[in-house]
C-alpha positions as CSV (number, residue, x, y, z in Angstrom):
1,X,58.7,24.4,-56.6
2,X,61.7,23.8,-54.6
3,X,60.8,20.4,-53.7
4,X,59.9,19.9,-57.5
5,X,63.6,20.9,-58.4
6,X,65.7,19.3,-55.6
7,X,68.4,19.4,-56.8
8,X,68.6,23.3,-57.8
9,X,67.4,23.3,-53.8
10,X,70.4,21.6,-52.5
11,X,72.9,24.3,-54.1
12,X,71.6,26.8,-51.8
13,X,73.8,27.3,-48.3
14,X,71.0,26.8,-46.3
15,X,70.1,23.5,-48.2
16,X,73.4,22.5,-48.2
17,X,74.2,23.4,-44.3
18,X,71.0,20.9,-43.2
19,X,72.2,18.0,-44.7
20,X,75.6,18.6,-43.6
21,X,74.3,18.4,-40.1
22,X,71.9,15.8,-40.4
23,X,74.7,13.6,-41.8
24,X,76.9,14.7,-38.5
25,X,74.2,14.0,-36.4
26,X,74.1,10.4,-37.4
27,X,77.7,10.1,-36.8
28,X,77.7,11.5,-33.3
29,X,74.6,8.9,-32.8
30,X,76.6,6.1,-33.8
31,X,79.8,6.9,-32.5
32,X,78.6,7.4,-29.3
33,X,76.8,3.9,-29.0
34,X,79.8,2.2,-30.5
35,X,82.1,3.6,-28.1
36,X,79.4,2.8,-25.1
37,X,79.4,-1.1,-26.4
38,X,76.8,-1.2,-28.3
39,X,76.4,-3.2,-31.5
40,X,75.2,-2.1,-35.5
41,X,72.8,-4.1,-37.0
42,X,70.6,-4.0,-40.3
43,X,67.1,-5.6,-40.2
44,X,65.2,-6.2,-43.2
45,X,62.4,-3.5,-43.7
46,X,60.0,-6.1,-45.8
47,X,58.1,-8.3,-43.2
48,X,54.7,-9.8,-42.4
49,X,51.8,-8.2,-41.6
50,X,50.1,-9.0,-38.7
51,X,46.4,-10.2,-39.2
52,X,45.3,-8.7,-36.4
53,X,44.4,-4.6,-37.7
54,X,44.7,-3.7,-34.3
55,X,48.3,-4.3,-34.1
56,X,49.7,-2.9,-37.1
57,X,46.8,-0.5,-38.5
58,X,49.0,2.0,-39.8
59,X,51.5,-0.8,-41.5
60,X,51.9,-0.2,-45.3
61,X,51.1,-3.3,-47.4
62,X,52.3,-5.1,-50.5
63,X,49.8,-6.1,-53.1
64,X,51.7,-8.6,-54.9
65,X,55.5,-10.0,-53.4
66,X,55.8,-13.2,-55.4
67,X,52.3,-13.9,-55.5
68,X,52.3,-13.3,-51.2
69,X,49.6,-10.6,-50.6
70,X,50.5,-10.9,-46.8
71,X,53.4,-8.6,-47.1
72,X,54.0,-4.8,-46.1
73,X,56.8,-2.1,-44.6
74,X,58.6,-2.1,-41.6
75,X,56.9,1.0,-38.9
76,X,59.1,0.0,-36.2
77,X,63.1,-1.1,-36.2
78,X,62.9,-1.9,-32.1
79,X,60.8,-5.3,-32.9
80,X,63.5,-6.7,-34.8
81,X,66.4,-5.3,-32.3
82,X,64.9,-6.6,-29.5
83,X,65.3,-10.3,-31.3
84,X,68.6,-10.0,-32.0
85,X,68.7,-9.0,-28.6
86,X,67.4,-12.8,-27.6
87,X,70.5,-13.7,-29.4
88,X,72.6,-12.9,-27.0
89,X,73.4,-9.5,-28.6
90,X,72.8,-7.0,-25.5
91,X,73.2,-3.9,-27.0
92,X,72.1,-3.2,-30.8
93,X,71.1,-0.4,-32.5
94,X,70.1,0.5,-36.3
95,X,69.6,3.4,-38.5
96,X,67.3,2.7,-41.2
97,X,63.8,3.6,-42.9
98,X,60.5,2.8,-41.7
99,X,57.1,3.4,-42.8
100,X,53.5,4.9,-41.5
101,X,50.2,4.8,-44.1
102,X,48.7,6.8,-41.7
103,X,51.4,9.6,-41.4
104,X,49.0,12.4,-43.5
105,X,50.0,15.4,-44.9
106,X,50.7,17.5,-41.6
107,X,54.1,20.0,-41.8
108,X,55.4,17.0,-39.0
109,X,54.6,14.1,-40.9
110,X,56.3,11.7,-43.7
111,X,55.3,8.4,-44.9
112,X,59.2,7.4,-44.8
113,X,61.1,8.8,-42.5
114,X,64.9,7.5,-40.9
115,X,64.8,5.8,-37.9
116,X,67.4,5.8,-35.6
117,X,66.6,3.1,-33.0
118,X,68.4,1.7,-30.2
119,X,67.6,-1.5,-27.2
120,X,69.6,-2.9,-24.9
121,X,69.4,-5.2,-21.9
122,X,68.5,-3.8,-18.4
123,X,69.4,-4.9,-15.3
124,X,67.1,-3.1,-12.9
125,X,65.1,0.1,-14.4
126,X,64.5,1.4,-17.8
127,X,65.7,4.2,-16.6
128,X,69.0,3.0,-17.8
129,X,68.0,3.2,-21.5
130,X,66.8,6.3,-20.8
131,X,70.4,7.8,-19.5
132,X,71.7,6.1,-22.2
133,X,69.1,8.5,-24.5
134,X,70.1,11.4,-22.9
135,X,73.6,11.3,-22.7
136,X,73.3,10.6,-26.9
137,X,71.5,13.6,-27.5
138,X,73.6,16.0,-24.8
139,X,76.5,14.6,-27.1
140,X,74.9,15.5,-30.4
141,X,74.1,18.8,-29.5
142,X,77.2,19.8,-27.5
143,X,79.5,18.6,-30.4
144,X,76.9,20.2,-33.2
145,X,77.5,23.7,-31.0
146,X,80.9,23.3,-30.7
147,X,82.4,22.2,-33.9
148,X,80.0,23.1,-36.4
149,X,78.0,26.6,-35.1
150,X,79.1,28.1,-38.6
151,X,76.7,25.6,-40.2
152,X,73.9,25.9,-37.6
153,X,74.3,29.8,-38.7
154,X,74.0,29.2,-42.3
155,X,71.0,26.6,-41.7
156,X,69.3,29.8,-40.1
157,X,68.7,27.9,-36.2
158,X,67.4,29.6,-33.5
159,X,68.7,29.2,-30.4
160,X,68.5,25.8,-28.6
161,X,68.6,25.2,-25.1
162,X,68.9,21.6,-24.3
163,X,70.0,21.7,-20.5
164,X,68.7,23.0,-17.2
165,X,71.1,26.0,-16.3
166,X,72.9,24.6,-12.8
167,X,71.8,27.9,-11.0
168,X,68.1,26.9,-11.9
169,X,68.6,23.2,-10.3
170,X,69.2,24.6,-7.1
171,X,67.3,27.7,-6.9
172,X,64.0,25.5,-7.9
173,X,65.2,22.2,-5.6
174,X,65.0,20.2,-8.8
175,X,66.3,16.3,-7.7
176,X,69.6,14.7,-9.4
177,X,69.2,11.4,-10.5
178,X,72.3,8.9,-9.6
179,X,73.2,6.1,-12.3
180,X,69.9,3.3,-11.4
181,X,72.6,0.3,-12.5
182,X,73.7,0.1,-8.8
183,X,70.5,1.2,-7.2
184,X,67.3,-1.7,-6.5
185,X,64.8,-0.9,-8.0
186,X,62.6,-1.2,-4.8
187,X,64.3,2.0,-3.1
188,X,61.6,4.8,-2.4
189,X,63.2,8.2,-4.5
190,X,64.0,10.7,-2.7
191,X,61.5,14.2,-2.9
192,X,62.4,16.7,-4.8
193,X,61.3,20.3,-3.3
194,X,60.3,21.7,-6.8
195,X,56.5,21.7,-7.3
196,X,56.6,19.6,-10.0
197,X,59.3,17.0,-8.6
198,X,61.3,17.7,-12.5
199,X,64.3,16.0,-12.2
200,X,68.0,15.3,-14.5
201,X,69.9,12.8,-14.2
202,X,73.5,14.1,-13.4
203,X,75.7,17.4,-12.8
204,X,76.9,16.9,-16.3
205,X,73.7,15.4,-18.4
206,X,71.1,17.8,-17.6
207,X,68.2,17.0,-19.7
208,X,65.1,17.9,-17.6
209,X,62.4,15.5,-16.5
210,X,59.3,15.4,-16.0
211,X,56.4,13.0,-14.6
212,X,53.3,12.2,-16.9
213,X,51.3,13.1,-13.7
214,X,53.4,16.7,-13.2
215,X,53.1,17.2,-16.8
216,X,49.2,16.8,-16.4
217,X,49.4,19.1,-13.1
218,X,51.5,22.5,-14.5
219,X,48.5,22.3,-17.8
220,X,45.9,22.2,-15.6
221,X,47.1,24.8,-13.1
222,X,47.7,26.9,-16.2
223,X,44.5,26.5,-17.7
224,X,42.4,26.8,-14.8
225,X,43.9,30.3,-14.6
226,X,44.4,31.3,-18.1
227,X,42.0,28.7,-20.5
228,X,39.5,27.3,-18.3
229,X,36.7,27.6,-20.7
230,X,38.4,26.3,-23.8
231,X,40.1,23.8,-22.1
232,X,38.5,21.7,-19.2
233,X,40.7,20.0,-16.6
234,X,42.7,16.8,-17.7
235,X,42.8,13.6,-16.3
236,X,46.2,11.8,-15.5
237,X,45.0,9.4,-17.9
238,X,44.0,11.7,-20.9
239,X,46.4,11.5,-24.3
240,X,48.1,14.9,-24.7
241,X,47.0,16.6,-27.8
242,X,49.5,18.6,-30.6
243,X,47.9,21.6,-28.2
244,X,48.8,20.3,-25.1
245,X,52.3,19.7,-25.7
246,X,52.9,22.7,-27.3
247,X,51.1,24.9,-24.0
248,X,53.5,22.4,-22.0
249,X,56.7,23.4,-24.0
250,X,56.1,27.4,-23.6
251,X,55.4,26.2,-19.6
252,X,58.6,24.3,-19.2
253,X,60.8,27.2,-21.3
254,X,59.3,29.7,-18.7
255,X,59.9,27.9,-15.5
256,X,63.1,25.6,-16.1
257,X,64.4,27.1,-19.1
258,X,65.0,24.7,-21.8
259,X,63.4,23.7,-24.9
260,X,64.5,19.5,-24.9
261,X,61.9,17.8,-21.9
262,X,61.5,14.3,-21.3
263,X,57.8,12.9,-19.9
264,X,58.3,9.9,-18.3
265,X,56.1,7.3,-16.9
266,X,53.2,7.2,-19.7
267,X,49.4,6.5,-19.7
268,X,49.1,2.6,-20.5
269,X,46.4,2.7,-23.0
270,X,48.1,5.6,-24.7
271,X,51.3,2.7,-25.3
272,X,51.8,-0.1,-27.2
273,X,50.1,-3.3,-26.0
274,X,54.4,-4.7,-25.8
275,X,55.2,-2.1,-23.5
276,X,55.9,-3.0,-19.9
277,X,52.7,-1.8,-17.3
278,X,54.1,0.0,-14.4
279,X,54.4,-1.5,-10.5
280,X,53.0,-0.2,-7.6
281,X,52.9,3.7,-7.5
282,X,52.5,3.5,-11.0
283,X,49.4,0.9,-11.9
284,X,47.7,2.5,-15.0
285,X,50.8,4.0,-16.5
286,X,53.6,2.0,-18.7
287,X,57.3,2.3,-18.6
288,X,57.2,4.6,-20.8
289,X,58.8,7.8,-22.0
290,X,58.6,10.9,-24.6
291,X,61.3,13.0,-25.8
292,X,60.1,16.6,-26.8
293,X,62.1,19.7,-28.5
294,X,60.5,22.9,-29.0
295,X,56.9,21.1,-28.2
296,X,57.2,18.9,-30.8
297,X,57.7,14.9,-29.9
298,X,61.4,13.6,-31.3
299,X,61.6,10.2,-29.3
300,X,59.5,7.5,-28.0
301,X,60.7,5.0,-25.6
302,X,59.8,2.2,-23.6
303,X,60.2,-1.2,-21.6
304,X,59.0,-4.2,-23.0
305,X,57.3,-7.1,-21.6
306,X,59.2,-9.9,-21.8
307,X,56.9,-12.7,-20.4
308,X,54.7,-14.4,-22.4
309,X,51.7,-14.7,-20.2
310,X,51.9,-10.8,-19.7
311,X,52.1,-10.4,-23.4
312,X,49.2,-12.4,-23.9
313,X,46.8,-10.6,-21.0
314,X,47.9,-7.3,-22.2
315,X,46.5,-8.2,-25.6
316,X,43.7,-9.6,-24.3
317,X,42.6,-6.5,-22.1
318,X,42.7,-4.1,-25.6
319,X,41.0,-6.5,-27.0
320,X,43.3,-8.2,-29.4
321,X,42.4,-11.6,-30.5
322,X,46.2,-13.2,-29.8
323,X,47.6,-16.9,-28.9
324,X,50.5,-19.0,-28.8
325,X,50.3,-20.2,-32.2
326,X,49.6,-16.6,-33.5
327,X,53.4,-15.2,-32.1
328,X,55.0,-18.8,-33.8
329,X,58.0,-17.4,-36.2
330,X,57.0,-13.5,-35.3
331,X,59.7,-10.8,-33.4
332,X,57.6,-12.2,-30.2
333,X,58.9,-16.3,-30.3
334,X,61.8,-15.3,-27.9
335,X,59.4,-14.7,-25.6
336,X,58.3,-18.1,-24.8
337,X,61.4,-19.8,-24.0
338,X,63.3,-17.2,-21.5
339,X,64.0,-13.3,-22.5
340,X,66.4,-11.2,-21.5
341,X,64.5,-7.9,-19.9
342,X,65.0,-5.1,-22.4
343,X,64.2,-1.0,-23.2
344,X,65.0,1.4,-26.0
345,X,63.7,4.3,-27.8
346,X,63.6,5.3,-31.3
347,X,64.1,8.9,-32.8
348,X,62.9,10.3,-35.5
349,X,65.7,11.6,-37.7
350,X,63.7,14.1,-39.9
351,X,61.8,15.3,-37.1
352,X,64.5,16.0,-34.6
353,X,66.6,18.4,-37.0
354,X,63.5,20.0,-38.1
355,X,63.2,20.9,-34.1
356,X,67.4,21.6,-33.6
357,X,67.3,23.9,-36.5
358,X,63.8,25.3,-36.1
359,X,62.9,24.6,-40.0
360,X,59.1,24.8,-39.7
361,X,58.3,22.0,-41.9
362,X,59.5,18.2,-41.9
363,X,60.2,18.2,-45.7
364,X,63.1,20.6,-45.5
365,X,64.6,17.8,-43.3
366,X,64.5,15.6,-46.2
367,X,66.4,15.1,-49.2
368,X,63.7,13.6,-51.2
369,X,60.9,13.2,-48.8
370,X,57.6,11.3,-49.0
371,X,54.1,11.8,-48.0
372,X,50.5,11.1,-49.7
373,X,51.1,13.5,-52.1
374,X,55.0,12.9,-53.4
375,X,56.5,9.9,-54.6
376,X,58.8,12.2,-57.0
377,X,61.5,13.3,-57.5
């Protein structure tokens, strides 16, 4: 009923306090890119689609667009940032819609949702796009507490705890990351003495971390003691499932604290066949990482490969039918005559104030919001 008669909806405070925010959280986002050099773009949302189904499965498609059936929606701004990239743009970011057919009718899941996507050149470690991630949302979430907790109140949130407490970073040995810019990439990290080696990246941005491999470790330590029977061990190379990450979260708010985590180096097959394979120590995962609040994923992010050849055997070992004359005129055609090296991430506007405000359901997050079942009002 509510949704039926929107409108009547909004004129309720705690309506009216959620979009309030969610308007303030876009400004922080892009005031806090523009003032760290980065550069506002808008990329069209209409585009090809890919004839390969493995690539674009879930991509929404166009029956008629002047008489071209080859059509669809945009699932993904990062594609079209990373071009402008290639034009000498090194640090571009874009809030806009995308689409997912496969999205479902799950209290997490839209068919259209706001993407807020950044990418930018790196020099040495994705790690940098990564700092640049964190120190966005400590911003939005600092200046959302600060100057706008009577709103929060209204919008009913329960409390939020985004950093690790300092006392907890030395009581548990947790290691500080410096700034990677100035560090080669080739240095072995130092150990951390916490069991799981978490991790933040500064004194003042203290987002924790945490290693796909640790994240795999503290489930199965807890489940061989708790769950055993109803959940068998994992492997470091097993997908975690809506059950997983929620067990993790109620882990990771016992030991460290906090209820924002990032899981960093991913499983390769669980990635994108674009996203960069990992080196050495870290063969079989991608350089990859996942943003979680209150268990619930807010941000993807990732490396991508930006050598042709690579592109091409990483599609060939998922089994993707791909050539040179395939990626002609595509986001990929960069790639073939020398790319700058680049990461990002994207975030899912809807989904992250659902999980800042604690609203239960993704469609309170949205003005007008669309899923299989509701194209109206």
């Amino acid at each position: 009923f509510r949704l039926d008669n929107r409108w009547l909806d909004l004129r309720s405070p705690p309506a009216s306090a959620i979009f309030r925010i969610r308007s303030f959280i876009c400004h922080y986002f892009r005031s806090y890119l523009i003032d760290n050099e980065f550069i506002e773009v808008h990329t069209p949302k209409l585009c090809a689609v890919a004839t390969n189904e493995q690539i674009h499965s879930s991509q929404f498609r166009l029956k008629d667009y002047f008489g071209n059936t080859g059509v669809g929606l945009a699932e993904s701004l990062r594609a079209n940032l990373s071009m402008a990239i290639q034009g000498d743009l090194p640090r571009v970011f874009e809030i806009g819609p995308v689409f997912k057919n496969d999205a479902g009718t799950t209290h997490q899941h839209l068919a259209e949702f706001e993407s807020m996507a950044v990418e930018m050149v790196v020099n040495e470690h994705y790690f940098e796009a990564l700092n640049v991630f964190e120190g966005l949302m400590v911003t939005i979430l600092t200046r959302l507490n600060r100057e706008h907790a009577s709103l929060l109140h209204h919008a009913g949130q329960n409390s939020l705890q985004h950093e690790v407490q300092l006392d907890l970073i030395v009581s548990l040995g947790l290691k500080v990351e410096e700034c990677l810019n100035d560090v080669h990439h080739s240095a072995p990290p130092p150990r951390a003495s916490d069991i799981f080696r978490a991790s933040v990246q500064s004194g003042s941005i203290r987002i924790l971390r945490l290693s796909y491999i640790s994240c795999i470790q503290m489930l199965n330590t807890y489940y061989h003691g708790n769950d055993l029977g109803k959940h068998p061990p994992k492997s470091v190379h097993d997908d975690l499932s809506t059950v997983d990450t929620q067990c993790l979260a109620k882990l990771v708010k016992m030991r460290y604290g906090v209820d924002v985590f990032t899981v960093v180096g991913q499983p390769l097959q669980t990635q994108p066949y674009c996203a960069m394979p990992g080196a050495g120590l870290n063969v079989g995962f991608a350089n990859a990482f996942t943003v979680y609040v209150r268990g619930l994923e807010v941000a993807t992010g990732c490396q991508r490969i930006y050598a042709l050849d690579m592109l091409l055997s990483q599609a060939t070992e998922r089994g993707m039918n791909l050539s040179l004359d395939s990626l002609a005129n595509t986001t990929f055609a960069p790639l073939g005559h020398g790319a700058w090296p680049t990461a990002g991430f994207s975030i899912g506007l809807e989904r992250l104030l659902m999980c800042i405000l604690d609203l239960g359901n993704i469609r309170s997050a949205s003005m007008f919001p669309r899923d299989a079942h509701r194209i109206t009002p």
